[in-house]
Short mmCIF file of C-alpha atoms and ligand atoms in Angstrom, two decimals:
data_model
loop_
_atom_site.label_atom_id
_atom_site.label_comp_id
_atom_site.label_asym_id
_atom_site.label_seq_id
_atom_site.Cartn_x
_atom_site.Cartn_y
_atom_site.Cartn_z
CA MET A 175 -116.95 7.45 -132.60
CA SER A 176 -119.53 5.37 -134.44
CA LYS A 177 -118.62 4.28 -137.94
CA ARG A 178 -120.54 6.36 -140.37
CA LEU A 179 -119.89 5.55 -144.03
CA VAL A 180 -122.11 3.07 -145.90
CA VAL A 181 -120.64 1.60 -149.10
CA ALA A 182 -123.22 0.01 -151.43
CA LEU A 183 -122.43 -2.18 -154.44
CA SER A 184 -125.05 -1.66 -157.13
CA GLY A 185 -125.92 -2.74 -160.65
CA GLY A 186 -129.10 -2.87 -162.65
CA VAL A 187 -132.56 -1.80 -161.60
CA GLY A 188 -132.73 -3.66 -158.27
CA GLY A 189 -129.49 -2.11 -157.13
CA ALA A 190 -130.68 1.38 -158.01
CA LYS A 191 -133.90 0.86 -156.03
CA LEU A 192 -132.09 -0.01 -152.80
CA ALA A 193 -129.48 2.71 -153.39
CA LEU A 194 -132.36 5.19 -153.55
CA GLY A 195 -133.78 3.73 -150.34
CA LEU A 196 -130.40 4.13 -148.63
CA SER A 197 -130.15 7.73 -149.88
CA LEU A 198 -133.51 8.46 -148.22
CA VAL A 199 -132.38 7.23 -144.79
CA LEU A 200 -128.75 8.43 -144.73
CA PRO A 201 -127.15 11.86 -144.96
CA ALA A 202 -125.69 12.22 -148.48
CA ASP A 203 -122.10 12.30 -147.19
CA GLU A 204 -122.60 8.94 -145.43
CA LEU A 205 -123.37 6.94 -148.60
CA LEU A 206 -120.98 5.91 -151.36
CA VAL A 207 -122.52 3.82 -154.15
CA VAL A 208 -120.21 1.69 -156.29
CA ALA A 209 -121.67 1.28 -159.78
CA ASN A 210 -121.04 -1.75 -161.97
CA THR A 211 -119.56 -0.79 -165.34
CA GLY A 212 -119.44 -4.27 -166.86
CA ASP A 213 -122.66 -3.50 -168.76
CA ASP A 214 -120.98 -0.54 -170.50
CA PHE A 215 -120.64 -0.62 -174.26
CA GLU A 216 -120.03 1.51 -177.32
CA HIS A 217 -123.14 1.93 -179.45
CA LEU A 218 -124.00 4.39 -182.26
CA GLY A 219 -120.55 5.88 -181.62
CA LEU A 220 -121.54 6.64 -178.01
CA SER A 221 -120.00 5.40 -174.74
CA ILE A 222 -122.96 4.07 -172.76
CA SER A 223 -122.87 3.22 -169.05
CA PRO A 224 -126.30 1.76 -168.29
CA ASP A 225 -125.82 0.89 -164.61
CA ILE A 226 -124.32 4.28 -163.78
CA ASP A 227 -127.24 5.98 -165.54
CA THR A 228 -129.90 3.73 -163.97
CA LEU A 229 -128.43 4.60 -160.57
CA THR A 230 -128.09 8.31 -161.36
CA TYR A 231 -131.62 8.70 -162.68
CA ALA A 232 -133.06 6.82 -159.69
CA LEU A 233 -131.14 8.99 -157.19
CA ALA A 234 -132.22 12.13 -159.06
CA GLY A 235 -135.84 10.99 -159.12
CA ILE A 236 -136.05 11.22 -162.91
CA ASP A 237 -135.94 7.49 -163.67
CA ASN A 238 -138.64 5.83 -165.75
CA PRO A 239 -140.81 4.15 -163.08
CA ALA A 240 -142.18 1.58 -165.54
CA THR A 241 -138.83 0.21 -166.77
CA GLY A 242 -136.39 1.27 -164.05
CA TRP A 243 -133.90 2.34 -166.73
CA GLY A 244 -133.85 5.48 -168.91
CA ARG A 245 -135.71 8.67 -168.00
CA ARG A 246 -139.33 9.49 -167.28
CA ASP A 247 -141.29 11.91 -169.50
CA GLU A 248 -139.25 10.78 -172.46
CA THR A 249 -139.80 11.41 -176.17
CA TRP A 250 -138.49 9.08 -178.87
CA SER A 251 -137.97 11.24 -181.97
CA PHE A 252 -134.33 10.23 -182.30
CA MET A 253 -135.14 6.51 -182.12
CA ASP A 254 -137.99 6.89 -184.65
CA SER A 255 -135.74 8.80 -187.04
CA ILE A 256 -132.70 6.54 -186.79
CA GLY A 257 -134.97 3.52 -187.31
CA ALA A 258 -136.43 5.13 -190.43
CA LEU A 259 -132.88 5.65 -191.69
CA GLY A 260 -132.09 1.96 -191.23
CA GLY A 261 -129.96 2.62 -188.15
CA GLU A 262 -129.88 0.52 -184.98
CA ASP A 263 -132.90 1.16 -182.82
CA TRP A 264 -132.91 -2.01 -180.67
CA PHE A 265 -131.26 -0.25 -177.71
CA ARG A 266 -133.89 2.30 -176.76
CA LEU A 267 -132.34 5.74 -176.24
CA GLY A 268 -134.89 8.43 -175.39
CA ASP A 269 -134.23 12.00 -176.55
CA ARG A 270 -133.44 13.28 -173.05
CA ASP A 271 -131.38 10.20 -172.17
CA LEU A 272 -129.47 10.61 -175.43
CA ALA A 273 -128.10 13.98 -174.27
CA LEU A 274 -126.30 12.27 -171.37
CA HIS A 275 -124.65 9.70 -173.64
CA VAL A 276 -123.57 12.37 -176.15
CA GLU A 277 -122.13 14.59 -173.40
CA ARG A 278 -120.39 11.72 -171.58
CA THR A 279 -118.86 10.57 -174.89
CA ARG A 280 -117.62 14.11 -175.65
CA ARG A 281 -115.97 14.44 -172.23
CA LEU A 282 -114.38 10.98 -172.33
CA ARG A 283 -112.92 11.83 -175.73
CA LEU A 284 -111.43 14.96 -174.13
CA GLY A 285 -109.62 12.63 -171.72
CA GLN A 286 -111.85 12.94 -168.67
CA THR A 287 -112.26 9.77 -166.63
CA LEU A 288 -115.59 8.00 -166.28
CA SER A 289 -115.65 8.91 -162.57
CA GLU A 290 -114.97 12.60 -163.30
CA VAL A 291 -117.84 12.67 -165.78
CA THR A 292 -120.11 10.75 -163.39
CA SER A 293 -119.31 13.07 -160.50
CA ASP A 294 -120.07 16.24 -162.51
CA ILE A 295 -123.32 14.84 -163.95
CA CYS A 296 -124.47 13.79 -160.47
CA ARG A 297 -123.70 17.29 -159.20
CA ARG A 298 -125.67 18.86 -162.04
CA LEU A 299 -128.61 16.54 -161.31
CA GLY A 300 -128.56 17.60 -157.65
CA ILE A 301 -127.36 14.25 -156.32
CA GLY A 302 -125.43 14.58 -153.03
CA VAL A 303 -124.62 10.87 -152.70
CA HIS A 304 -121.16 9.86 -153.94
CA VAL A 305 -121.67 7.66 -157.04
CA VAL A 306 -118.43 6.01 -158.17
CA PRO A 307 -117.81 3.62 -161.07
CA MET A 308 -116.22 0.42 -159.75
CA SER A 309 -113.14 1.36 -161.81
CA ASP A 310 -112.08 3.94 -164.38
CA ASP A 311 -110.47 1.07 -166.27
CA ARG A 312 -112.43 -0.66 -169.00
CA VAL A 313 -114.30 -3.83 -167.98
CA ARG A 314 -116.81 -5.47 -170.33
CA THR A 315 -119.13 -8.34 -169.49
CA ARG A 316 -119.23 -10.88 -172.32
CA VAL A 317 -121.64 -13.78 -172.58
CA ARG A 318 -120.78 -17.14 -174.16
CA VAL A 319 -123.77 -18.51 -176.08
CA ASP A 320 -124.07 -21.20 -178.77
CA ALA A 321 -122.99 -18.68 -181.43
CA GLY A 322 -119.88 -17.77 -179.37
CA TRP A 323 -118.99 -14.75 -177.26
CA ILE A 324 -121.31 -11.71 -177.50
CA ASP A 325 -121.52 -8.35 -175.72
CA PHE A 326 -123.77 -8.19 -172.69
CA GLN A 327 -126.24 -5.67 -174.16
CA ASP A 328 -126.50 -7.73 -177.34
CA TYR A 329 -127.52 -10.68 -175.17
CA PHE A 330 -129.66 -8.75 -172.71
CA VAL A 331 -131.44 -6.24 -174.96
CA ARG A 332 -131.01 -7.08 -178.65
CA GLN A 333 -131.61 -10.79 -178.13
CA GLN A 334 -133.86 -10.32 -175.08
CA CYS A 335 -131.91 -12.92 -173.05
CA ARG A 336 -133.11 -15.69 -175.38
CA PRO A 337 -129.72 -17.40 -176.05
CA VAL A 338 -128.66 -20.08 -173.59
CA VAL A 339 -125.80 -18.80 -171.44
CA HIS A 340 -122.82 -21.15 -171.28
CA GLY A 341 -120.43 -18.76 -169.59
CA LEU A 342 -119.60 -15.20 -168.60
CA ALA A 343 -116.36 -13.25 -168.78
CA PHE A 344 -115.43 -9.76 -167.62
CA ASP A 345 -112.98 -8.60 -170.25
CA GLY A 346 -110.29 -6.36 -168.79
CA VAL A 347 -111.19 -7.04 -165.17
CA MET A 348 -107.81 -8.50 -164.22
CA LEU A 349 -106.12 -5.26 -165.32
CA ALA A 350 -108.73 -3.02 -163.69
CA ARG A 351 -108.03 -1.17 -160.45
CA PRO A 352 -110.72 -0.40 -157.89
CA HIS A 353 -111.49 3.32 -158.05
CA ALA A 354 -109.31 5.14 -155.51
CA ASP A 355 -112.34 6.64 -153.73
CA ILE A 356 -113.57 3.13 -152.99
CA THR A 357 -110.30 1.81 -151.58
CA ALA A 358 -109.84 5.05 -149.61
CA ALA A 359 -113.32 4.68 -148.10
CA LEU A 360 -112.77 1.00 -147.28
CA ARG A 361 -109.39 1.78 -145.67
CA SER A 362 -110.78 4.69 -143.65
CA GLY A 363 -111.75 2.48 -140.69
CA ASP A 364 -114.94 4.53 -140.80
CA VAL A 365 -117.22 2.12 -142.67
CA ARG A 366 -120.53 1.28 -140.95
CA ALA A 367 -121.55 -1.34 -143.51
CA VAL A 368 -120.91 -2.67 -146.99
CA ILE A 369 -124.28 -3.39 -148.63
CA VAL A 370 -124.55 -5.73 -151.63
CA CYS A 371 -127.73 -4.52 -153.33
CA PRO A 372 -130.31 -6.93 -154.80
CA SER A 373 -128.69 -6.99 -158.21
CA ASN A 374 -127.95 -9.93 -160.43
CA PRO A 375 -125.02 -11.62 -158.69
CA PHE A 376 -123.37 -12.65 -161.95
CA ILE A 377 -123.73 -9.58 -164.16
CA SER A 378 -124.03 -6.75 -161.66
CA VAL A 379 -122.08 -7.72 -158.54
CA GLU A 380 -119.45 -10.19 -159.64
CA PRO A 381 -117.71 -7.73 -162.02
CA ILE A 382 -117.23 -5.44 -159.01
CA LEU A 383 -115.96 -8.21 -156.71
CA THR A 384 -113.67 -9.69 -159.36
CA ILE A 385 -111.59 -6.53 -159.69
CA PRO A 386 -108.23 -7.45 -158.10
CA GLY A 387 -108.07 -6.13 -154.55
CA MET A 388 -111.76 -5.25 -154.25
CA ARG A 389 -112.82 -8.31 -152.24
CA ASP A 390 -109.80 -8.02 -149.94
CA ALA A 391 -110.42 -4.30 -149.42
CA ILE A 392 -114.03 -5.04 -148.43
CA LYS A 393 -112.92 -7.73 -145.99
CA ALA A 394 -110.11 -5.57 -144.57
CA SER A 395 -112.54 -2.69 -143.97
CA GLY A 396 -113.74 -4.51 -140.86
CA ALA A 397 -117.29 -3.50 -141.76
CA PRO A 398 -120.16 -5.99 -141.75
CA VAL A 399 -121.06 -7.06 -145.28
CA VAL A 400 -124.81 -7.49 -145.78
CA ALA A 401 -126.39 -8.63 -149.05
CA VAL A 402 -130.02 -8.44 -150.05
CA SER A 403 -131.20 -11.50 -151.95
CA PRO A 404 -132.23 -10.72 -155.55
CA ILE A 405 -134.37 -13.87 -155.57
CA ILE A 406 -137.94 -13.82 -154.26
CA GLY A 407 -139.90 -17.02 -154.09
CA GLY A 408 -137.34 -18.84 -156.18
CA GLN A 409 -137.69 -16.29 -158.96
CA ALA A 410 -135.77 -13.18 -159.93
CA VAL A 411 -137.72 -9.96 -159.63
CA LYS A 412 -136.58 -8.78 -163.02
CA GLY A 413 -134.21 -9.61 -165.84
CA PRO A 414 -132.43 -12.82 -166.68
CA THR A 415 -131.13 -13.78 -163.24
CA ALA A 416 -133.21 -16.96 -162.82
CA LYS A 417 -132.76 -18.18 -166.41
CA MET A 418 -129.03 -17.41 -166.27
CA MET A 419 -128.61 -19.21 -162.93
CA ARG A 420 -130.30 -22.32 -164.30
CA GLU A 421 -128.24 -22.27 -167.49
CA LEU A 422 -125.03 -21.80 -165.51
CA GLY A 423 -125.99 -24.80 -163.40
CA PHE A 424 -127.11 -23.05 -160.24
CA GLU A 425 -130.23 -23.68 -158.22
CA VAL A 426 -132.44 -20.58 -158.46
CA SER A 427 -132.58 -19.80 -154.77
CA ALA A 428 -131.60 -17.21 -152.23
CA ALA A 429 -129.25 -19.80 -150.70
CA ALA A 430 -127.47 -20.36 -154.03
CA VAL A 431 -126.85 -16.61 -154.38
CA ALA A 432 -125.42 -16.45 -150.85
CA ALA A 433 -123.17 -19.40 -151.66
CA ARG A 434 -121.96 -17.49 -154.75
CA TYR A 435 -120.78 -14.66 -152.52
CA GLY A 436 -118.84 -17.21 -150.50
CA ASP A 437 -117.31 -16.11 -147.23
CA LEU A 438 -117.85 -12.42 -147.98
CA LEU A 439 -121.23 -12.14 -146.27
CA ASP A 440 -121.88 -11.46 -142.60
CA GLY A 441 -125.58 -10.81 -143.10
CA TYR A 442 -128.18 -11.77 -145.66
CA ILE A 443 -131.63 -10.25 -146.10
CA VAL A 444 -134.07 -12.82 -147.47
CA ASP A 445 -137.72 -12.50 -148.41
CA HIS A 446 -140.42 -14.29 -146.40
CA ALA A 447 -141.05 -16.46 -149.48
CA ASP A 448 -137.54 -17.92 -149.23
CA ALA A 449 -137.22 -18.17 -145.45
CA ASP A 450 -137.16 -21.97 -145.42
CA GLY A 451 -134.22 -22.59 -147.72
CA VAL A 452 -131.62 -20.38 -146.04
CA GLY A 453 -130.81 -22.40 -142.92
CA ASN A 454 -127.06 -22.57 -143.26
CA VAL A 455 -125.83 -19.85 -145.61
CA GLY A 456 -122.90 -18.91 -143.38
CA ALA A 457 -124.33 -15.46 -142.72
CA ARG A 458 -126.84 -14.13 -140.22
CA VAL A 459 -130.20 -14.21 -142.02
CA THR A 460 -132.86 -11.52 -141.62
CA ILE A 461 -136.28 -12.25 -143.08
CA ALA A 462 -137.94 -9.19 -144.58
CA LYS A 463 -140.07 -7.98 -147.46
CA THR A 464 -137.52 -7.50 -150.22
CA LEU A 465 -139.85 -6.62 -153.12
CA MET A 466 -139.55 -2.87 -153.67
CA LYS A 467 -142.53 -1.33 -155.43
CA SER A 468 -143.03 1.93 -153.59
CA LEU A 469 -140.65 4.54 -152.25
CA HIS A 470 -141.69 3.39 -148.78
CA ASP A 471 -140.62 -0.18 -149.68
CA ARG A 472 -137.19 1.11 -150.73
CA GLU A 473 -136.78 3.09 -147.55
CA THR A 474 -137.98 0.26 -145.31
CA LEU A 475 -135.66 -2.30 -146.89
CA ALA A 476 -132.78 0.16 -146.52
CA ARG A 477 -133.54 0.53 -142.80
CA VAL A 478 -133.80 -3.26 -142.37
CA THR A 479 -130.47 -3.77 -144.13
CA LEU A 480 -128.68 -1.11 -142.07
CA GLY A 481 -130.29 -2.48 -138.91
CA ALA A 482 -128.96 -5.95 -139.71
CA ALA A 483 -125.47 -4.53 -140.22
CA ASP A 484 -125.57 -2.55 -136.96
CA ALA A 485 -126.81 -5.63 -135.06
CA LEU A 486 -123.87 -7.64 -136.38
CA VAL A 487 -121.46 -5.04 -135.04
CA SER A 488 -123.08 -4.66 -131.63
CA GLN A 489 -122.96 -8.43 -131.15
CA ARG A 490 -119.27 -8.81 -132.04
N1 FO1 B 163 -132.88 -2.43 -171.17
C1 FO1 B 163 -133.75 -3.04 -172.02
O1 FO1 B 163 -134.23 -4.13 -171.69
N2 FO1 B 163 -134.10 -2.49 -173.23
C2 FO1 B 163 -133.59 -1.31 -173.66
O2 FO1 B 163 -133.93 -0.85 -174.77
C3 FO1 B 163 -132.70 -0.61 -172.78
C4 FO1 B 163 -132.18 0.64 -173.12
C5 FO1 B 163 -131.38 1.32 -172.17
C6 FO1 B 163 -130.92 2.60 -172.43
C7 FO1 B 163 -130.14 3.28 -171.50
C8 FO1 B 163 -129.81 2.65 -170.30
O3 FO1 B 163 -129.04 3.32 -169.38
C9 FO1 B 163 -130.25 1.36 -169.99
C10 FO1 B 163 -131.05 0.69 -170.93
N3 FO1 B 163 -131.51 -0.60 -170.67
C11 FO1 B 163 -132.37 -1.23 -171.54
C12 FO1 B 163 -131.12 -1.31 -169.42
C13 FO1 B 163 -129.74 -1.90 -169.64
O4 FO1 B 163 -129.80 -2.94 -170.59
C14 FO1 B 163 -129.06 -2.45 -168.33
O5 FO1 B 163 -127.87 -2.98 -168.66
C15 FO1 B 163 -129.96 -3.43 -167.59
O6 FO1 B 163 -130.74 -2.66 -166.76
C16 FO1 B 163 -129.18 -4.44 -166.75
O7 FO1 B 163 -128.25 -3.80 -165.96
#
């Protein structure tokens, strides 16, 4: 019986793009997407889970195509009004997006878990793919800058990634447990591939891999692990990846990202622009177009990534 479940690790906008591509080429019940929750924070009295929402909106086809986060066809009356009242308007919450944060906060306060809330919201948005937070336990990415430790969204949004990054920490991660649906899937013996989406390795993927037991569960699954490089032509497609890598002392290259994943990778999908520098990354390299602008790009990269995983299995 061929292995049929694909488990994708996703954070940020790049991760959501490939997750959408995978959802277009796989039956819904053959894809489980693990969402990073390290970006989560409390703001305006609301519990906000940006990477879960970016993923959910992309899979539901209601994401904002210009930014990749938040919803399309948005209005901003709430933001205008709270700004006029002297409230915090640096983290842009559209009126439609706001409803999700208010409803998630209400349910969490009732004692529902983040995964229960996520599952019901995905169902209501018509998403068949299984979207699971990496853990229902609290994990918060913190960034050490000259002024000390700050929350990730303060660094990323309020300060627009300007501060120099001296270090990262994932508060709570050592006490966090991988969500049971993830460990159950990885133990099923039924996993076709584990895909590490082209997300920022430090802020979107590492929180997931640092959860005790997660890395071992991925390795023990027996499935090929294939990552897509988030670097194209020595630059990050979006966000602070390149600047952060330099400030943390890493070379900004596809090879450096692969090295960060260590011995986890069996396959690595690298853009044509970076084909030269990935000679010995300890994983089988596939050169492909990794920039995803169109839906077709997302779908094609998903097929390439799955093809690379299948080839690794057939040549074992
Ligand atoms: N990213 C920004 O750069 N500016 C924003 O104002 C902003 C608002 C926002 C609201 C809801 C949401 O789900 C995501 C939002 N993001 C915003 C993205 C967020 O900062 C994510 O953490 C990044 O995409 C990195 O993962």
